[in-house]
Amino acid sequence: MIILKSALYTAFVTYDNDANAKLQNNETKPMDNALYRDYPYFADIQVMIFIGFGCLLAFFRLYGFSGMVFNFLTATFAIQWAILVQGYFQFSHAGKIHLGVINLINAEFACAVVLISFGAVLGKTSPVQLLVMALLEVPVFSVNEWAALKYLRINDAGGSILIHLFACYFGLGVTFVLYRPRLNEGHAKENTSYQSDILSVVGTLFLWVFWPSFNSALTLKGDDQHRAILHTFIALSSSTLTAFALSTMLNKNGKITMADIQNVTLAGGVTVGASVDMMISPAAAYALGVMGCAACMLGYKYLSPFLARHLRIQDQCGIHNLHGLTGLISCAAGICAILTIFTVFSTMGVAALGGILTGFVLKLPYLASPSDDLCFD
Amino acid sequence: MIILKSALYTAFVTYDNDANAKLQNNETKPMDNALYRDYPYFADIQVMIFIGFGCLLAFFRLYGFSGMVFNFLTATFAIQWAILVQGYFQFSHAGKIHLGVINLINAEFACAVVLISFGAVLGKTSPVQLLVMALLEVPVFSVNEWAALKYLRINDAGGSILIHLFACYFGLGVTFVLYRPRLNEGHAKENTSYQSDILSVVGTLFLWVFWPSFNSALTLKGDDQHRAILHTFIALSSSTLTAFALSTMLNKNGKITMADIQNVTLAGGVTVGASVDMMISPAAAYALGVMGCAACMLGYKYLSPFLARHLRIQDQCGIHNLHGLTGLISCAAGICAILTIFTVFSTMGVAALGGILTGFVLKLPYLASPSDDLCFD
Amino acid sequence: MIILKSALYTAFVTYDNDANAKLQNNETKPMDNALYRDYPYFADIQVMIFIGFGCLLAFFRLYGFSGMVFNFLTATFAIQWAILVQGYFQFSHAGKIHLGVINLINAEFACAVVLISFGAVLGKTSPVQLLVMALLEVPVFSVNEWAALKYLRINDAGGSILIHLFACYFGLGVTFVLYRPRLNEGHAKENTSYQSDILSVVGTLFLWVFWPSFNSALTLKGDDQHRAILHTFIALSSSTLTAFALSTMLNKNGKITMADIQNVTLAGGVTVGASVDMMISPAAAYALGVMGCAACMLGYKYLSPFLARHLRIQDQCGIHNLHGLTGLISCAAGICAILTIFTVFSTMGVAALGGILTGFVLKLPYLASPSDDLCFD
């Protein structure tokens, strides 16, 4: 186990030495304003990735002494890897990757994709499997993103298609291959404590608070970015209120469940993504938030059990509801040019196929074998 | 209970549909700089409202599985409501509310007013009562703010009068009506745990760290805002040191009490509010912090018990000390033009009257009846 | 004990009244841009000092009900003190200290120095001793910083020499004097809980996330600051991955230890400090991160026990590894002008001497005597 891991890290360090060689003569002379335009959004997204996702994962004791630490490791790994892969496809000129804060933002988006996909398989994969999944997902994501932006020239400011839909269908592809029938009856270790609930609410709140920065980081500057921030805030807030209302109505005794708060309140941020910088009017943003929330809530209640039982898709954290259904609504709401529709389906196809292949890699005997208890503890 | 709540939410959703109609043809073409000027402060205030207040309320188990979640619900509700009400009074032209990040900042201030007022009645009101209180307080606050800014043209950059004094006297008005004699003897469930103490200290720290952004978000840009940030930092820091010193001196054994840290350290931020952008000199800011802290500390020790016993005003979290006394000191320190004095007293009057009326609404039998245990759990 | 403390505070408040007199006629008319250039970095550093360090110290129950609260007190105290001392040396013109947000940033750096030095003596000093240490360290630091910047004109954007090396050797000087042989066998109260581990990981993450702001706050604006942010991010991320890999390899069973995550992941941020704004290429930043991490990790494993046993230097939190060794690597990586080398050694000498003298002051009987249990509880 240790040997495998050190092999993994040795391979990784070598690869990064290559990267260094590529970057070495790099002329890093960014425009003054590029930094000041991008850095505040980068800082916010840093908080979302490391604190927000970290706290959300804190409740998972399977990944060793703290899901937060595992999130720390994976996020750093994925960002570094994405800087290189995306750099190769999108930011290389004359054989050099030109590095700026904007690359870091793009790499953190790739990292978010990986962390979202994890949601489908958390609890039935070992840490090493998850690292391999990150290793494989980043290139597939980068190629799909590069192709869509370069050849199809679609507008997807908030990343509903290229981030959320991709992450969702990749994750579903992986979980489809890793199907474990016995898990449908529930698992003894899935319960959480009062303390871990508090932590994951804090994580949700950090994601909620900085989501406008996430959705607007890559828009055009000026009024486009202003609209993106307003729409994201409005959609998040309407989806939050809808989530509380629906949670009260759908659950017995009018109790609000923790899972609803943690997941469904964020649905509006995804739903508004594909059209976040357009002149869709605040009212439309509000409606998108409500619709996304309703779809997400109903998905948790009816679609997830259906997928698990009949299609062999066990979606542990329900990413199909929070990122799949809402992503589709978002795309429908964006101006549906032929190319956008094509991008939606090709992204879903590429993601699902990549996920399925990754799933088979993860099933290779020497990856699946490590006992989780020995690895991180 | 569920029916009441769904009725509340149905009414709410209808109302927001109205809002949509109003906003629909809105021309959201903000100036480029408006966003970049305002967004960093908005992001900081977001953290204060959702993380800071959320963690402060985390210790309250009465409001269901987590005060943090209840804070999330109320804050979202109040901000959305305030965008409409304030928009109607202050930001509407030609029948349309013109929406920008600046509106969101104003709405978060209205939300802060509601959350401060809650401090007076926490523990003896049901969640539904608190939502109704938010529903009623936002319009009263908005009318008072609009009248003071439009007709009296006062300067209240840090909101000592319009935010803190208003919130305080509104809350006291409500708690005056909801007087429960038996609570004066203390309550078994009021004690907190080590863990909830840590969380509320984290909440206090987030409020402390970003308070300069709160006090300076609506000042003139340039040196006014620079002064506002410096004064707020100085006043907060002097009031923090004074709080530690006084806490050591006033308490037996020289022990520092948790409540002092959570509340009194923030007094300086309020005291400096009304004159935060003026040329009052750093020394005056320092002195204001010390005075505010001392008044707040003595208020907790002597005034709060007096109010509870003799004036039927049970101020659970002592908002009269942290927001009332300090607000008055702040006003006295501001240039006392006749109009400012008039604003102070009219704000206190409007707030107290609004609070008393709201208190009577909250006493209506179908609002007071819900058992807290059944609602959020 | 109380009398001593109130005496301390009375002395402090008097002194600050003097300060007020000095500042009173101050013309605070900052350039517009100065605020907008500096404030975002100030806000980030605020979070690092109060939330990041606070959470890191939360696990220490010796300092009363919460290390977080003690961090709050000390940080506020040190920043206020540093504003005056640094102001006297660096920002005074015509007998007045000219105050701006940039002073606050500098003061927070001085505060960081104090908090780093604390790491060497935590657990064997009383709160009052630590406050006295803060009182004495800030002037020594300020004089050294002022002399180095004014007369030696060195470039130390990230503060590897003036902040990290100074803090390290000052702390080692103090701990050398306060040597307690019996502590080498370990102490019963040193163990931590699951909950405090989570909190300190959150603290580490906040430091990690905002470290680019820390390292770039005082660089030249424009491409220098852009490079500083990129290099810091790259070095942090490479040192984090190296820390995970080394932790797995060096520890039995391949388990990752908590202490490694909390400390060693941050090593890259220090190592890259002295050359953070130079054209060292991203690859060099990556390599510096790896080297810093390796040195830090090996320091914890071999050097710290050696220092404790043979040189009477008990370095509780291993600051010599995280700030000393890495600081030296950082200096070696910076362009080694004669003056830089001179600064390195003079800083180490001044720091160690100041620390030793401070250690003797802390040993004065009326400071050492207070029982920790009575003081903060």
XYZ file of C-alpha atoms in Angstrom, chain A:
377
model
C 0.000 0.000 0.000
C 2.715 2.456 0.982
C 4.739 1.346 -2.026
C 1.801 1.960 -4.312
C 1.309 5.378 -2.861
C 4.935 6.372 -3.020
C 4.958 5.089 -6.613
C 1.993 7.327 -7.293
C 3.728 10.283 -5.726
C 7.028 9.554 -7.399
C 5.271 9.419 -10.745
C 3.508 12.618 -9.874
C 6.667 14.437 -8.847
C 8.443 13.406 -12.021
C 5.570 14.635 -14.081
C 5.705 17.919 -12.328
C 9.402 18.188 -13.033
C 8.445 17.996 -16.669
C 5.993 20.716 -16.049
C 8.725 22.831 -14.516
C 10.873 22.426 -17.579
C 7.995 23.586 -19.736
C 7.309 26.580 -17.546
C 10.856 27.569 -16.821
C 11.478 30.277 -19.364
C 7.982 31.585 -18.931
C 7.574 35.332 -19.181
C 5.209 36.145 -16.344
C 4.484 39.804 -17.016
C 0.768 40.061 -16.409
C -1.071 43.272 -17.089
C -1.491 45.239 -13.919
C -5.230 45.147 -14.067
C -5.464 41.441 -14.784
C -4.408 40.784 -11.204
C -6.683 43.339 -9.626
C -9.612 42.266 -11.787
C -9.243 38.581 -11.003
C -7.689 38.194 -7.576
C -10.754 39.017 -5.421
C -12.755 36.352 -7.232
C -9.887 33.899 -6.973
C -9.689 34.474 -3.208
C -13.421 33.858 -2.825
C -13.232 30.652 -4.852
C -10.263 29.515 -2.745
C -12.486 29.828 0.329
C -15.243 27.873 -1.410
C -12.950 25.009 -2.428
C -10.855 24.634 0.711
C -13.186 25.817 3.487
C -16.610 25.308 1.907
C -16.117 21.864 0.376
C -13.774 20.978 3.249
C -16.433 21.558 5.882
C -19.041 19.770 3.777
C -16.771 16.719 3.666
C -15.862 16.988 7.340
C -18.723 14.696 8.299
C -17.245 11.784 6.361
C -15.165 9.735 8.772
C -14.519 6.989 6.251
C -11.739 8.997 4.645
C -9.604 8.902 7.732
C -9.302 11.360 10.543
C -11.066 14.032 8.615
C -12.788 14.472 5.292
C -11.552 18.024 5.466
C -7.937 16.894 5.250
C -8.721 14.574 2.365
C -10.470 17.433 0.591
C -7.310 19.508 1.175
C -5.117 16.854 -0.437
C -7.357 16.206 -3.431
C -8.061 19.850 -4.138
C -4.363 20.745 -4.133
C -3.600 17.753 -6.323
C -6.396 18.507 -8.808
C -5.581 22.202 -9.074
C -1.916 21.561 -9.756
C -2.761 18.914 -12.311
C -5.373 21.150 -13.952
C -2.950 24.067 -14.252
C -0.820 21.840 -16.447
C -3.545 20.134 -18.482
C -5.637 23.241 -19.072
C -2.451 25.181 -19.650
C -1.470 22.735 -22.362
C -4.833 23.066 -24.119
C -5.885 26.647 -23.506
C -3.007 28.801 -22.329
C 0.047 27.632 -24.228
C 1.807 29.797 -26.755
C 5.082 28.838 -28.426
C 5.349 25.741 -26.300
C 5.024 27.563 -22.963
C 2.099 27.713 -20.576
C 1.542 31.338 -19.710
C 0.567 31.482 -16.092
C -1.615 34.115 -14.414
C -4.229 34.307 -11.718
C -6.819 33.577 -14.404
C -5.252 30.131 -14.886
C -5.585 29.484 -11.183
C -9.285 30.362 -11.366
C -9.752 27.964 -14.282
C -7.847 25.275 -12.419
C -10.038 25.745 -9.351
C -13.075 25.261 -11.572
C -11.597 21.965 -12.772
C -11.015 21.085 -9.138
C -14.656 21.882 -8.359
C -15.677 19.467 -11.108
C -13.662 16.710 -9.472
C -15.076 17.435 -6.015
C -18.636 17.445 -7.353
C -18.125 14.102 -9.104
C -16.801 12.646 -5.848
C -20.292 13.182 -4.447
C -21.594 10.252 -6.486
C -19.123 7.704 -5.154
C -18.225 8.910 -1.652
C -18.356 6.111 0.857
C -17.674 3.222 -1.478
C -14.263 4.217 -2.813
C -10.876 4.328 -1.150
C -8.830 7.542 -0.996
C -6.419 6.165 -3.595
C -9.285 5.402 -5.955
C -10.497 8.966 -5.555
C -7.046 10.341 -6.339
C -6.898 8.191 -9.491
C -10.352 9.446 -10.408
C -9.101 13.040 -10.049
C -6.087 12.155 -12.171
C -8.309 10.866 -14.984
C -11.187 13.311 -14.773
C -9.150 16.509 -15.109
C -7.901 15.716 -18.652
C -11.303 14.593 -19.909
C -12.858 17.740 -18.489
C -10.147 19.943 -19.973
C -10.471 18.485 -23.444
C -14.252 18.829 -23.404
C -14.030 22.419 -22.115
C -11.384 23.339 -24.660
C -13.310 21.840 -27.558
C -16.587 23.481 -26.522
C -15.037 26.905 -26.040
C -12.829 26.802 -29.121
C -14.953 25.063 -31.741
C -18.514 25.531 -30.556
C -17.947 29.000 -29.036
C -20.765 28.581 -26.568
C -21.526 30.993 -23.755
C -21.514 29.259 -20.386
C -20.418 31.915 -17.939
C -21.620 30.172 -14.801
C -20.445 26.775 -15.996
C -23.808 25.023 -15.892
C -22.926 22.893 -18.893
C -19.160 22.564 -18.784
C -18.837 22.316 -14.995
C -22.039 21.042 -13.405
C -23.459 18.819 -16.150
C -20.020 17.404 -16.900
C -19.238 16.714 -13.251
C -22.631 15.093 -12.757
C -22.563 12.699 -15.690
C -18.917 11.807 -15.133
C -19.711 10.930 -11.545
C -22.770 8.935 -12.571
C -20.669 7.042 -15.113
C -18.172 6.075 -12.433
C -20.811 5.049 -9.916
C -22.607 3.006 -12.593
C -19.516 0.831 -12.974
C -18.881 0.634 -9.252
C -22.448 -0.520 -8.535
C -22.801 -2.346 -5.197
C -26.276 -3.871 -4.841
C -26.059 -4.277 -1.094
C -25.703 -0.532 -0.516
C -29.296 0.061 -1.588
C -30.440 -1.107 1.812
C -28.524 1.697 3.541
C -25.347 1.475 5.552
C -24.709 1.595 9.268
C -21.945 4.185 9.056
C -23.904 6.732 7.045
C -25.325 8.560 10.032
C -23.863 11.853 11.156
C -23.503 13.646 14.475
C -24.800 16.989 15.690
C -21.297 18.420 15.424
C -20.639 17.244 11.880
C -24.024 18.644 10.857
C -23.005 22.071 12.145
C -19.743 21.873 10.208
C -21.445 20.923 6.991
C -23.935 23.764 7.401
C -20.961 26.128 7.788
C -19.545 24.643 4.592
C -22.842 25.168 2.775
C -22.967 28.758 3.996
C -19.473 29.501 2.698
C -20.456 28.081 -0.691
C -23.683 30.096 -0.636
C -22.016 33.353 0.360
C -19.335 33.229 -2.328
C -21.357 31.592 -5.122
C -21.875 34.960 -6.852
C -18.084 35.188 -7.194
C -17.955 31.661 -8.615
C -20.636 32.339 -11.222
C -19.193 35.685 -12.269
C -15.442 35.058 -12.208
C -15.161 34.336 -15.929
C -17.809 36.661 -17.368
C -16.972 39.798 -19.275
C -16.125 42.627 -16.922
C -18.536 45.501 -16.342
C -22.290 45.175 -16.520
C -22.080 41.491 -17.511
C -20.346 40.645 -14.276
C -22.704 42.907 -12.323
C -25.712 41.052 -13.731
C -24.073 37.708 -13.020
C -23.686 38.641 -9.357
C -27.240 39.935 -9.022
C -28.808 36.958 -10.769
C -26.829 34.468 -8.738
C -27.781 36.144 -5.479
C -31.463 36.327 -6.429
C -31.612 32.730 -7.632
C -29.816 31.446 -4.538
C -32.098 33.351 -2.238
C -35.301 32.246 -3.968
C -34.125 28.639 -4.044
C -33.268 28.830 -0.340
C -36.730 30.029 0.642
C -38.342 27.452 -1.633
C -36.188 24.747 -0.096
C -37.349 25.629 3.407
C -40.984 25.769 2.298
C -40.877 22.492 0.365
C -38.916 20.768 3.103
C -41.619 21.715 5.578
C -44.363 20.540 3.278
C -42.864 17.312 1.978
C -41.544 15.905 5.225
C -43.598 14.402 7.978
C -44.358 16.654 10.974
C -43.218 19.675 9.003
C -39.666 19.066 10.077
C -36.892 20.495 7.963
C -34.273 17.908 7.120
C -30.580 18.597 7.219
C -29.901 17.153 3.779
C -32.374 19.552 2.198
C -30.629 22.537 3.720
C -27.176 21.321 2.777
C -27.964 20.598 -0.853
C -31.175 22.045 -2.162
C -30.568 25.619 -1.017
C -27.709 25.822 -3.509
C -29.760 24.657 -6.514
C -30.514 28.192 -7.654
C -26.845 28.930 -8.155
C -26.575 26.137 -10.715
C -29.880 26.777 -12.452
C -29.026 30.358 -13.231
C -25.548 29.483 -14.467
C -25.871 29.192 -18.233
C -27.664 32.513 -18.612
C -26.154 34.304 -15.640
C -24.676 37.223 -17.575
C -27.588 37.750 -19.974
C -30.424 40.275 -19.759
C -32.840 37.680 -18.461
C -34.379 40.097 -15.897
C -34.263 39.596 -12.126
C -37.702 37.996 -12.213
C -36.418 35.219 -14.465
C -33.502 34.651 -12.125
C -35.979 34.375 -9.277
C -38.114 31.898 -11.214
C -35.064 29.848 -12.191
C -34.124 29.599 -8.528
C -37.588 28.337 -7.601
C -37.700 25.868 -10.471
C -34.210 24.555 -9.817
C -34.977 24.069 -6.173
C -38.239 22.261 -6.867
C -36.620 19.969 -9.425
C -33.737 19.244 -7.100
C -36.037 18.500 -4.158
C -38.270 16.197 -6.154
C -35.212 14.531 -7.632
C -33.996 13.626 -4.140
C -37.380 12.270 -3.215
C -38.315 10.277 -6.303
C -35.604 10.150 -8.964
C -32.594 9.109 -6.857
C -34.284 5.985 -5.425
C -35.500 5.115 -8.927
C -32.006 5.437 -10.417
C -30.505 3.364 -7.647
C -33.014 0.542 -7.961
C -33.603 0.297 -11.662
C -30.599 1.784 -13.452
C -27.788 0.607 -11.163
C -26.816 4.242 -10.486
C -26.134 4.821 -6.807
C -25.718 8.553 -6.415
C -24.571 8.894 -2.793
C -24.872 12.658 -2.355
C -27.507 13.132 -5.046
C -25.331 15.116 -7.430
C -27.747 14.295 -10.234
C -30.324 16.412 -8.455
C -28.140 19.351 -7.477
C -25.950 19.479 -10.586
C -27.665 17.382 -13.287
C -31.333 18.358 -13.270
C -30.547 21.965 -12.413
C -27.867 22.078 -15.104
C -30.384 20.874 -17.684
C -32.913 23.516 -16.610
C -30.174 26.096 -16.825
C -29.312 25.067 -20.367
C -32.955 25.141 -21.390
C -33.135 28.665 -20.029
C -30.052 29.842 -21.915
C -30.567 30.882 -25.504
C -30.809 27.521 -27.136
C -28.703 27.923 -30.194
C -28.157 24.679 -32.056
C -24.550 24.675 -30.920
C -25.533 25.015 -27.286
C -27.849 22.048 -27.537
C -25.120 20.105 -29.267
C -22.691 21.075 -26.502
C -25.100 19.914 -23.836
C -25.474 16.479 -25.316
C -21.859 16.067 -26.320
C -20.760 17.157 -22.821
C -23.123 14.667 -21.250
C -21.891 11.961 -23.588
C -18.197 12.681 -23.117
C -18.659 12.946 -19.358
C -20.630 9.709 -19.022
C -18.235 7.800 -21.250
C -15.205 9.182 -19.427
C -16.816 8.313 -16.123
C -17.570 4.741 -17.169
C -14.014 4.172 -18.388
C -12.666 5.713 -15.192
C -14.927 3.406 -13.232
C -13.333 0.406 -14.894
C -9.871 1.735 -14.091
C -10.904 2.147 -10.461
C -12.045 -1.467 -10.450
C -8.534 -2.696 -11.279
C -7.654 -5.036 -8.426
C -4.589 -3.218 -7.075
C -6.547 0.031 -6.703
C -9.653 -1.356 -5.084
C -7.903 -3.539 -2.588
C -6.512 -1.071 -0.040
C -8.436 -1.129 3.179
C -9.532 2.397 3.996
C -8.715 1.992 7.649
C -5.033 1.446 7.030
C -4.535 4.273 4.599
C -5.718 7.473 6.234
C -6.476 7.068 9.877
